[in-house]
Short mmCIF file of C-alpha atoms and ligand atoms in Angstrom, two decimals:
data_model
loop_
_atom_site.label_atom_id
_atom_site.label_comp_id
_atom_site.label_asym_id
_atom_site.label_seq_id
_atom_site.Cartn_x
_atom_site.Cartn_y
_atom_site.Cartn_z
CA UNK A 19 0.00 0.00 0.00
CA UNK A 20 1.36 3.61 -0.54
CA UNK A 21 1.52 5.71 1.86
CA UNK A 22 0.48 9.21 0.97
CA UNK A 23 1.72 12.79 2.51
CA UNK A 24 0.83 15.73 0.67
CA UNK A 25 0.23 14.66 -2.71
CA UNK A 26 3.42 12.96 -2.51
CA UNK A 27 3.10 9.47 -2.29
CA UNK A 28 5.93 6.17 -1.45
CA UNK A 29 6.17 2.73 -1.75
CA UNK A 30 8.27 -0.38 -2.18
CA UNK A 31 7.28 -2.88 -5.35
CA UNK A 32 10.21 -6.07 -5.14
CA UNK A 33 13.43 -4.26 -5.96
CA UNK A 34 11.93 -0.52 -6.82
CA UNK A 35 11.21 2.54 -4.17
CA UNK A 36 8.77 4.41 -6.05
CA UNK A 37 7.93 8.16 -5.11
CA UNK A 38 4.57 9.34 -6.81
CA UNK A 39 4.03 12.82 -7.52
CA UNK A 40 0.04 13.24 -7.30
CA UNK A 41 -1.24 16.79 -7.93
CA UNK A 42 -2.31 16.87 -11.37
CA UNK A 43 -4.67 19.65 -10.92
CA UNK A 44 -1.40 22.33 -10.40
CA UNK A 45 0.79 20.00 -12.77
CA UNK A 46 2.51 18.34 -9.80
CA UNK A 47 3.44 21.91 -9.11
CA UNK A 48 5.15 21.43 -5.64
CA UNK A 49 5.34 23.87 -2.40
CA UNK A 50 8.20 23.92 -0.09
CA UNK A 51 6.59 21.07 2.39
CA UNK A 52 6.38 18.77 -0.40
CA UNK A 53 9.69 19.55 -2.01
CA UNK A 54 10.57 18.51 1.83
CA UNK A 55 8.57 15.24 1.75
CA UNK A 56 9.93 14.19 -1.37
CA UNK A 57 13.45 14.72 0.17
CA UNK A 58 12.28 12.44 3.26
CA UNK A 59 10.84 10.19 0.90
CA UNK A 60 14.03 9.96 -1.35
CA UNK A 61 16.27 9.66 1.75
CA UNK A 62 14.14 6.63 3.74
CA UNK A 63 14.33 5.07 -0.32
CA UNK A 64 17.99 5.29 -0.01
CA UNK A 65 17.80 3.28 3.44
CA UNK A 66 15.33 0.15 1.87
CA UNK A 67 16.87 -2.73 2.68
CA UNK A 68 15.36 -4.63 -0.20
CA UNK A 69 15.64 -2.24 -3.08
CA UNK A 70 17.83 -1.50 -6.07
CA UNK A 71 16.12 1.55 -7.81
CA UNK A 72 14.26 4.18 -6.85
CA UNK A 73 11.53 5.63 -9.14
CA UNK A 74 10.06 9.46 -9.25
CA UNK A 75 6.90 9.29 -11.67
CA UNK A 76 4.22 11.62 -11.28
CA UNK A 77 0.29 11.80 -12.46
CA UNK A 78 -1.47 13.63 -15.08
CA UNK A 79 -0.11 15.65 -17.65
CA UNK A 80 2.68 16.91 -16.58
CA UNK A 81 5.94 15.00 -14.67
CA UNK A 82 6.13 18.49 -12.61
CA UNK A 83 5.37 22.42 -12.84
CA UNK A 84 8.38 23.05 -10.54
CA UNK A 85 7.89 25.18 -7.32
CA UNK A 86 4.27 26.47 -6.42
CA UNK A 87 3.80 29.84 -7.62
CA UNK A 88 0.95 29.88 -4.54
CA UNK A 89 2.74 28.77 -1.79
CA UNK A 90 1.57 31.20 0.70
CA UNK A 91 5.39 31.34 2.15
CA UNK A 92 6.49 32.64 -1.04
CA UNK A 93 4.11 35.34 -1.74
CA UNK A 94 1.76 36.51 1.10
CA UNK A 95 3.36 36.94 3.97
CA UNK A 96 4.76 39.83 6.31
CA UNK A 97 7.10 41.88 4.54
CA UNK A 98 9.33 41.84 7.31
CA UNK A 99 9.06 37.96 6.97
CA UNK A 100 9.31 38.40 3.35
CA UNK A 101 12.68 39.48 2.71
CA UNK A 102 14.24 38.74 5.63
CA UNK A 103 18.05 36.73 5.83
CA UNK A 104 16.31 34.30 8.69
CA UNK A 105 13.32 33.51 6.28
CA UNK A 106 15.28 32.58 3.24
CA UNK A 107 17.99 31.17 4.79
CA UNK A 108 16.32 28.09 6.37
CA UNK A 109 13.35 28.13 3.42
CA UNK A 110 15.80 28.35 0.68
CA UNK A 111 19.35 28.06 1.34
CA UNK A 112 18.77 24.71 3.75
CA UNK A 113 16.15 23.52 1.88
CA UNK A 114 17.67 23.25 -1.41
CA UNK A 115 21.62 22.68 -0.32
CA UNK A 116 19.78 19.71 1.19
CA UNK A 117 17.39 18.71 -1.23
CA UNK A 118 19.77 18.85 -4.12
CA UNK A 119 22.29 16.63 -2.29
CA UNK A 120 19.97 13.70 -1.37
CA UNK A 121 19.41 12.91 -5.03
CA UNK A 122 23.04 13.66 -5.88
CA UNK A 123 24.08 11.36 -2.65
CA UNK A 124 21.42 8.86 -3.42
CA UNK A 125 22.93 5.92 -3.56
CA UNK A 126 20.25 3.16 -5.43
CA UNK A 127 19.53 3.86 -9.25
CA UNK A 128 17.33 6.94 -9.24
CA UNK A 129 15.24 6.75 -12.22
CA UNK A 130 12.83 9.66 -13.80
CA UNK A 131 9.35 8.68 -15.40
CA UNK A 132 8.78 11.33 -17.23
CA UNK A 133 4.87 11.64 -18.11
CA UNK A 134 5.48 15.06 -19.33
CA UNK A 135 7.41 18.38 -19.06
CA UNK A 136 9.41 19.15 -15.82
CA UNK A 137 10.18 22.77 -14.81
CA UNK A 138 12.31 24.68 -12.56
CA UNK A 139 13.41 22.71 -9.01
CA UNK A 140 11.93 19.75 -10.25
CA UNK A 141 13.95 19.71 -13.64
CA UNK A 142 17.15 20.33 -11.49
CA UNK A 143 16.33 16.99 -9.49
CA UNK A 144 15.37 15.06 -12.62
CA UNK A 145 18.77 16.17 -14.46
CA UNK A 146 20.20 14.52 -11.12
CA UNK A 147 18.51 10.91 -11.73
CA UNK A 148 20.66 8.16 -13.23
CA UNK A 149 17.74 6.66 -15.62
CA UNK A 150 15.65 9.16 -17.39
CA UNK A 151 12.58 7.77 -19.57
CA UNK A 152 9.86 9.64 -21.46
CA UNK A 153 6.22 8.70 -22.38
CA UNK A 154 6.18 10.71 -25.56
CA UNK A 155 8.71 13.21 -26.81
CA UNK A 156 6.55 15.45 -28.35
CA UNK A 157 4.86 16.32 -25.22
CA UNK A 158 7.86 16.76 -23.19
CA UNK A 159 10.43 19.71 -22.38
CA UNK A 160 12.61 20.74 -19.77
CA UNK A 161 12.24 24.28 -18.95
CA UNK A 162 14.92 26.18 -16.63
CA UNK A 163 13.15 29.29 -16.42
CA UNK A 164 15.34 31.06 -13.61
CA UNK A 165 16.26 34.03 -15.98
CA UNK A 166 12.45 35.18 -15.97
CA UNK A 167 11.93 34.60 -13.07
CA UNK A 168 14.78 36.94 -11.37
CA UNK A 169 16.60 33.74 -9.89
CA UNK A 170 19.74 32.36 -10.71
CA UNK A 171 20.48 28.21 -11.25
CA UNK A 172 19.05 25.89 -8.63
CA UNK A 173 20.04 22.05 -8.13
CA UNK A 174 23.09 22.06 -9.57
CA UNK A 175 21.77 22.81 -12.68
CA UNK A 176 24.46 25.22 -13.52
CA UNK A 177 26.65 22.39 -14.42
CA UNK A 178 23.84 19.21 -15.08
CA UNK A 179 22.09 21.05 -17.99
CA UNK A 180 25.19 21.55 -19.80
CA UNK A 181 26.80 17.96 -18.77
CA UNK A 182 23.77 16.22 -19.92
CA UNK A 183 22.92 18.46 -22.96
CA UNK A 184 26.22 20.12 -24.00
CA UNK A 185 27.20 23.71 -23.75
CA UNK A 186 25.30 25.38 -26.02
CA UNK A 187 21.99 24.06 -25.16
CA UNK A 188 22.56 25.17 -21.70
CA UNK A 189 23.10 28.77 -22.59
CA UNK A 190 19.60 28.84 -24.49
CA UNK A 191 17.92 27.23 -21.93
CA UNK A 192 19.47 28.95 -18.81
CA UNK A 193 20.60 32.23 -20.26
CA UNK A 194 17.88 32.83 -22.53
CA UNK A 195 15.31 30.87 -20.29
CA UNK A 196 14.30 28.43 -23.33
CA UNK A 197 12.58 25.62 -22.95
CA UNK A 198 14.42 22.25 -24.64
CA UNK A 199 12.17 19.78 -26.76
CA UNK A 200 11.53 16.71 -26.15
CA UNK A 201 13.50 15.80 -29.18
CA UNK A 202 16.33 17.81 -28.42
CA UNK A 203 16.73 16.01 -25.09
CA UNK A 204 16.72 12.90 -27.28
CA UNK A 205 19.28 13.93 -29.59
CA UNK A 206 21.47 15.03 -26.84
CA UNK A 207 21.38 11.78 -24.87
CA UNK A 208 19.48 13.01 -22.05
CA UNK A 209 16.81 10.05 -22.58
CA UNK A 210 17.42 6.43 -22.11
CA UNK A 211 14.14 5.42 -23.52
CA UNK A 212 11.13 6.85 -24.90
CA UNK A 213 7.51 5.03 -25.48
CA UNK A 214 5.90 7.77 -28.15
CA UNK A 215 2.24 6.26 -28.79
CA UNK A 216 2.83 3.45 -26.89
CA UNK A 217 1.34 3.97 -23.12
CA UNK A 218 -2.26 5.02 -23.62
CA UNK A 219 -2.07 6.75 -19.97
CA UNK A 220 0.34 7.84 -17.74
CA UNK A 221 -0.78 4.94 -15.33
CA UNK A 222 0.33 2.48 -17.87
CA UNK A 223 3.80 4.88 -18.69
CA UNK A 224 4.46 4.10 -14.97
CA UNK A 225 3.96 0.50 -14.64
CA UNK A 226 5.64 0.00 -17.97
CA UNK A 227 8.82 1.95 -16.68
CA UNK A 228 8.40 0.20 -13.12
CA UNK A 229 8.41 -3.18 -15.35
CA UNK A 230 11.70 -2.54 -17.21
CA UNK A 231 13.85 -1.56 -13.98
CA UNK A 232 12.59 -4.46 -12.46
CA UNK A 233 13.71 -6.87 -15.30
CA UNK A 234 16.84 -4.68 -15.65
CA UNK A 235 17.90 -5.41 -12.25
CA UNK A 236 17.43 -8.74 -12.01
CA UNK A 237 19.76 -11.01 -11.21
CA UNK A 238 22.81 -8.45 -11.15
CA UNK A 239 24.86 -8.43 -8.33
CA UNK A 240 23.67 -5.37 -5.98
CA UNK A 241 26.78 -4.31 -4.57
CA UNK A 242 28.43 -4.16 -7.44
CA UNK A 243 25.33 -1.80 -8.79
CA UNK A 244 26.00 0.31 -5.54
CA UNK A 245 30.08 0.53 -5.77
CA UNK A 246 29.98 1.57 -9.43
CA UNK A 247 27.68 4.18 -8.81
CA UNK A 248 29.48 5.62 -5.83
CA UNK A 249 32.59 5.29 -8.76
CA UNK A 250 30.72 7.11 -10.99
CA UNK A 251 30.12 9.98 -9.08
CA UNK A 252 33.73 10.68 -8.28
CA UNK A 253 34.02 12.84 -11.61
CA UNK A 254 31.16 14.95 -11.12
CA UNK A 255 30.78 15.46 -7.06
CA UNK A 256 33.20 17.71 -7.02
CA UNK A 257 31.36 20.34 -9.94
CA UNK A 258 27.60 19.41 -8.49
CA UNK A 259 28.51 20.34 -4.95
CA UNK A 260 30.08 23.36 -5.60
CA UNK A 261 27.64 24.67 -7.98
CA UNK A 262 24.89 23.86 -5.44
CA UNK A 263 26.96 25.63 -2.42
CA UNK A 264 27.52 29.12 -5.08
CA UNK A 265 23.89 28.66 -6.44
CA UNK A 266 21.99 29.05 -2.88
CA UNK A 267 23.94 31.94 -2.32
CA UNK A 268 23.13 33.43 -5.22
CA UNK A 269 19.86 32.41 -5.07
CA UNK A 270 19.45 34.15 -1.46
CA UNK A 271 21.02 37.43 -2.77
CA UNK A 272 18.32 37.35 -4.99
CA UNK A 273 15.50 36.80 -3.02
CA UNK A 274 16.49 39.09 -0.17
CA UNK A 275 16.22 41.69 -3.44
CA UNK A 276 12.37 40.77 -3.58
CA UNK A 277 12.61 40.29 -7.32
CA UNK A 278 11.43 36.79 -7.57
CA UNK A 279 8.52 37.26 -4.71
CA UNK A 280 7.08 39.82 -7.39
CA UNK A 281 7.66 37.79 -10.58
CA UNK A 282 5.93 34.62 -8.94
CA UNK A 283 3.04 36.71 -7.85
CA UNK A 284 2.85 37.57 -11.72
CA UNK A 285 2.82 34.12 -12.71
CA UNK A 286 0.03 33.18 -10.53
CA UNK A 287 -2.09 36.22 -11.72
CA UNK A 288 -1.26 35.16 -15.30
CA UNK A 289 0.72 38.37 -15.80
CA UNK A 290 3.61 36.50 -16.91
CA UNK A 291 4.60 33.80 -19.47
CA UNK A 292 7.51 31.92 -19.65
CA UNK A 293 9.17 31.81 -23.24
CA UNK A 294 8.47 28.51 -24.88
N1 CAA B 3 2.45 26.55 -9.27
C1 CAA B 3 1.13 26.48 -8.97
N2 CAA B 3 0.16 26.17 -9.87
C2 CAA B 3 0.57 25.90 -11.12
C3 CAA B 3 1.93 25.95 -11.52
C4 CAA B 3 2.89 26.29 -10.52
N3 CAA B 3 4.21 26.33 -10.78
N4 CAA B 3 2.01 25.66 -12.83
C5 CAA B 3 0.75 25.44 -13.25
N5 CAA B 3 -0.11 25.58 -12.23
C6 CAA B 3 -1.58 25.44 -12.26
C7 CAA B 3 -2.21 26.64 -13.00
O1 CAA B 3 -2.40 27.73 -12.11
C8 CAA B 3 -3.51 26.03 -13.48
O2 CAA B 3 -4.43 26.01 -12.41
P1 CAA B 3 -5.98 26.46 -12.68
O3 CAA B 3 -6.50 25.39 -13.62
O4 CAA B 3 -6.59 26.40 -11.31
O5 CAA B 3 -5.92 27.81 -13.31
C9 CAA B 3 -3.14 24.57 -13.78
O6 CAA B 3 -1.92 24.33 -13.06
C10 CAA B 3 -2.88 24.35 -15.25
O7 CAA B 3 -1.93 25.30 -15.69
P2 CAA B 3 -2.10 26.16 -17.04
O8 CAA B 3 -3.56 26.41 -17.30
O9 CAA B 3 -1.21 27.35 -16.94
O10 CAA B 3 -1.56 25.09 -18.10
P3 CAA B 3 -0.80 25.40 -19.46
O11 CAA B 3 -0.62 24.09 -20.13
O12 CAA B 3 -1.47 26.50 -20.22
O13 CAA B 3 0.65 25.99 -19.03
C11 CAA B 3 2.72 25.98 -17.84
C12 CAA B 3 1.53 25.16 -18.36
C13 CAA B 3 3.54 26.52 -19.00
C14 CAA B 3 3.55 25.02 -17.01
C15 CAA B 3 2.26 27.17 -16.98
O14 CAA B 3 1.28 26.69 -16.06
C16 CAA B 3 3.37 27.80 -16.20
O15 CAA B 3 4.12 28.60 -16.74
N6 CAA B 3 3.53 27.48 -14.90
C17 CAA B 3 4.58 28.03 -14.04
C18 CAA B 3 5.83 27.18 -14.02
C19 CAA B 3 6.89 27.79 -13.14
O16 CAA B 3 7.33 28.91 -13.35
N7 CAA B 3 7.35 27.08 -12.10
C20 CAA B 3 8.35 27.56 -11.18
C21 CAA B 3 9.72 27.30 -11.73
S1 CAA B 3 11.02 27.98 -10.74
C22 CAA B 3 11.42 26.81 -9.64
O17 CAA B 3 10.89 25.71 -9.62
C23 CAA B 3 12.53 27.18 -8.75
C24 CAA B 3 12.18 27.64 -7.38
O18 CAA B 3 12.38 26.93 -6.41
C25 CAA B 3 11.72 28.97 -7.18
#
């Protein structure tokens, strides 16, 4: 049975943790409590005893809308709250210096299912999975839209989009706030897998992606799964945890300017588009 906090949901299937993402009426958009209980989630997945992978999938349309644009303790709140060092330093600078290094430290197969497009916070943590499938290409895109938004890079993504994607992608999609296709990713070698036309829903994406990491894994030798990943991280650790350590610094200068507070309040009054 799944157990359920939040719209966030977790549970164990043989050899796969699987973390559900289940708010399809805001696009899996998620606040700051449930970007925390997916961290809790992904960090009691790390400790299974039983498991190989762990799985993020989501419900709907989309895989997520990155960070709620109506979370109350972004936009209505005291100004003296507001844009105050003690607010965003434990609801930003923790939160995502945290956040961004359980799925780097993670130490099982972390796998994406991507339904559809992922934005913002929640593209940063997909960029950080090991496994990354798509349902259809044509209806997915990563968007990194920090550049409209007055924010700088978040999760590392200051060095994942452009080690996953190459250099020049990056720059359109974090400099010029872009979104990349679905093909694009392809091209790039950002996707292991895609199903185009062949999951009728995004309950049947899931279980089909649940179904090939559990026949993937079988009959490997686990440790040897777990000491070449903790191998393969020895190249990049170094670049992903000092991007994230500059980029929630950066972050905080510019929310202590009050620039994103206003541009999010746009968004939710549909005063503001992101570039597509
Ligand atoms: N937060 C809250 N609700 C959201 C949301 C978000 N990020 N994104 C979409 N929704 C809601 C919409 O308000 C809408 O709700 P209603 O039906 O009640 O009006 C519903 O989801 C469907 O959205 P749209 O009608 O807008 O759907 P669309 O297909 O026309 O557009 C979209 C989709 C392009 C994703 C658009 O919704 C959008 O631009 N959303 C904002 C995405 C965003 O900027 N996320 C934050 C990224 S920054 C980040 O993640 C970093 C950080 O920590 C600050």
């Amino acid at each position: 049975m799944a157990e359920e906090i939040d719209g966030v949901s977790y549970e164990v299937k043989g050899k796969v943790a699987i973390i559900t993402f289940n708010i399809p009426d805001k696009l899996n958009a998620l606040g700051r409590e449930q970007y925390l209980q997916l961290g809790k989630f992904v960090e009691r997945a790390d400790k299974e005893e039983e498991t190989v992978a762990t799985i993020i999938q989501s419900t709907g349309r989309f895989f997520s809308a990155g960070a709620d644009f109506s979370d109350k303790k972004t936009i209505q709140q005291d100004p003296a709250v507001l844009f105050s060092h003690e607010h965003w330093l434990a609801s930003f600078v923790a939160r995502n210096t945290w956040l961004t290094n359980v799925f780097n430290d993670h130490s099982k197969i972390l796998v994406a299912a991507a339904n559809g497009p992922v934005i913002g916070l929640s593209a940063a943590l997909l960029l950080l999975c090991d496994l990354i499938y798509v349902n259809d290409l044509k209806k997915f895109y990563i968007l990194t839209p920090f550049a409209n938004l007055g924010l700088v890079t978040e999760g590392a993504t200051a060095i994942t989009v452009a080690r996953r994607l190459g250099w020049s992608k990056a720059s359109e999609a974090l400099l010029l706030a872009k979104k990349i296709s679905g093909e694009d990713c392809n091209q790039n070698g950002l996707v292991n897998k895609h199903f185009t036309g062949e999951n009728k829903s995004t309950e049947d994406f899931n279980k089909t992606v649940e179904q090939l990491i559990q026949d993937s894994v079988e009959s490997l030798h686990e440790d040897s799964i777990f000491g070449i990943k903790k191998l393969m991280k020895i190249g990049r650790d170094p670049e992903i945890n000092y991007a994230n350590s500059q980029e929630v610094v950066a972050g905080f200068n510019k929310w202590i300017e009050g620039v994103p507070q206003m541009r999010f309040a746009q968004l939710a009054n549909k005063e503001r588009k992101h570039k597509m």
